[in-house]
Protein backbone atom coordinates (compact mmCIF):
# COMPACT_ATOMS: atom_id res chain seq x y z
CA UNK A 1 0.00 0.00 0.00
CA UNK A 2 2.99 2.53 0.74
CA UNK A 3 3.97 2.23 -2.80
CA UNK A 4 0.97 2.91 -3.93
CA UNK A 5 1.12 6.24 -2.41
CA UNK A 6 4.48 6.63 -3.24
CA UNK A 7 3.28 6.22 -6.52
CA UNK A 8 0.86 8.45 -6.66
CA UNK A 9 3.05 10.99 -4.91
CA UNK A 10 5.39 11.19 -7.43
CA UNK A 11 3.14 11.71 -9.98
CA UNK A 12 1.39 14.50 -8.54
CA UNK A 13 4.50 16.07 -7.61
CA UNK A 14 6.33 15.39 -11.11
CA UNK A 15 2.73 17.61 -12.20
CA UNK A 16 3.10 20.54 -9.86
CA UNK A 17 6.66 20.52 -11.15
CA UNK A 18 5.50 20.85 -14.73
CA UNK A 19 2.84 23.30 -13.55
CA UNK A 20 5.63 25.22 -12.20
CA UNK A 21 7.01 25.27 -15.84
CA UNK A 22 3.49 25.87 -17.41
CA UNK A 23 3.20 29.14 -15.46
CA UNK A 24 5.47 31.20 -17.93
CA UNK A 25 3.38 29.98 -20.56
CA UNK A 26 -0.17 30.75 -20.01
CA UNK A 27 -0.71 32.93 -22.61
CA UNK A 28 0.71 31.23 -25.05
CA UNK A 29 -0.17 28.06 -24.67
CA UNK A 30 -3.11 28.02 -22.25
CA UNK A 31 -4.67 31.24 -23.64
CA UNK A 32 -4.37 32.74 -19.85
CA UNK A 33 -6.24 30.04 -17.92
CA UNK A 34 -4.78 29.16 -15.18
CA UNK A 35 -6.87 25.84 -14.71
CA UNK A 36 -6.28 24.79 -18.70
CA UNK A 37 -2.53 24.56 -17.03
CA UNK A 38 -3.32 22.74 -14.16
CA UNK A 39 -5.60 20.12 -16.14
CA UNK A 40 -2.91 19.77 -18.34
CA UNK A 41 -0.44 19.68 -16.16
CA UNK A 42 -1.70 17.36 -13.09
CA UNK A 43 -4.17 15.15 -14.61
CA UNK A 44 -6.42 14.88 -11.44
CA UNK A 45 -8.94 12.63 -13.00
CA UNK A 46 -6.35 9.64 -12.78
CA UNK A 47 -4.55 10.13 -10.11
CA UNK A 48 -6.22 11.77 -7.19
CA UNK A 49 -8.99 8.98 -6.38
CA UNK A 50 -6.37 6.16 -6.47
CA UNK A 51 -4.22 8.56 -4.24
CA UNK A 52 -7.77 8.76 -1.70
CA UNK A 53 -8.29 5.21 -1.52
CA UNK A 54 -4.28 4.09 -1.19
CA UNK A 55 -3.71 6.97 1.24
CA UNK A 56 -7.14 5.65 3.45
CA UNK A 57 -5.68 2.06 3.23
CA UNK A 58 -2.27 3.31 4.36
CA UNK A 59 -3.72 5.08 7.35
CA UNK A 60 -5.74 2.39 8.10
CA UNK A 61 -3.23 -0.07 8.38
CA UNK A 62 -0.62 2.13 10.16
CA UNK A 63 -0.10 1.30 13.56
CA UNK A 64 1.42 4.25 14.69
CA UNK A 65 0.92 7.64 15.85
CA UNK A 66 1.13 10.40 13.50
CA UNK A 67 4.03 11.42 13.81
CA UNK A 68 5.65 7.76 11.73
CA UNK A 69 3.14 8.23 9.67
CA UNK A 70 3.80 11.88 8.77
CA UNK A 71 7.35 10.87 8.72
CA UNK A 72 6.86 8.16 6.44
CA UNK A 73 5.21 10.36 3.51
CA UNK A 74 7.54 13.09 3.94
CA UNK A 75 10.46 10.41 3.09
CA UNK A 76 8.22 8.84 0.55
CA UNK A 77 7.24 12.68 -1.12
CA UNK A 78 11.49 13.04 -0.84
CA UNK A 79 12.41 9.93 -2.15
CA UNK A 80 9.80 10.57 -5.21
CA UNK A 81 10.87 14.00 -5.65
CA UNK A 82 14.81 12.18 -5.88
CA UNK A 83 13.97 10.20 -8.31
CA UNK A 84 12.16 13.08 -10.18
CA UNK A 85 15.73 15.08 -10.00
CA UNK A 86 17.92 12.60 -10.69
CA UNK A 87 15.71 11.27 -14.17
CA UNK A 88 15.20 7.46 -12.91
């Protein structure tokens, strides 16, 4: 289940990362809207409900306080964000 949201971390990240990109082209490419970007950019429609329903089934299953559990999807949103940099 943690790689599932590991998964799904990393993609939503890798988007925000391209939205970050997308921003100095909004009126060239997006005709000025803002959300034409974001759609295009961090394709919620795919990602965000497996996200809610691996993220539930992580919680669910933790048996920690929430602080680990914090913890461990900081690491995993660092580790994805690594792998983002470094092209793997």
């Amino acid at each position: 289940v943690s790689h599932f949201v590991a998964l799904q971390i990393g993609a939503l990240l890798k988007g925000i990362c391209y939205l970050a990109e997308e921003i100095f082209h909004l009126q060239s490419r997006h005709h000025g809207s803002f959300w034409r970007a974001l759609s295009a950019c961090v394709p919620l429609h795919q990602h965000l409900p497996l996200l809610l329903i691996s993220g539930s089934a992580y919680v669910a299953l933790f048996n920690g306080d929430g602080w680990q559990l914090g913890l461990h999807l900081v690491l995993a949103s660092l580790g994805q964000l690594l792998t983002l940099v470094l092209g793997l």
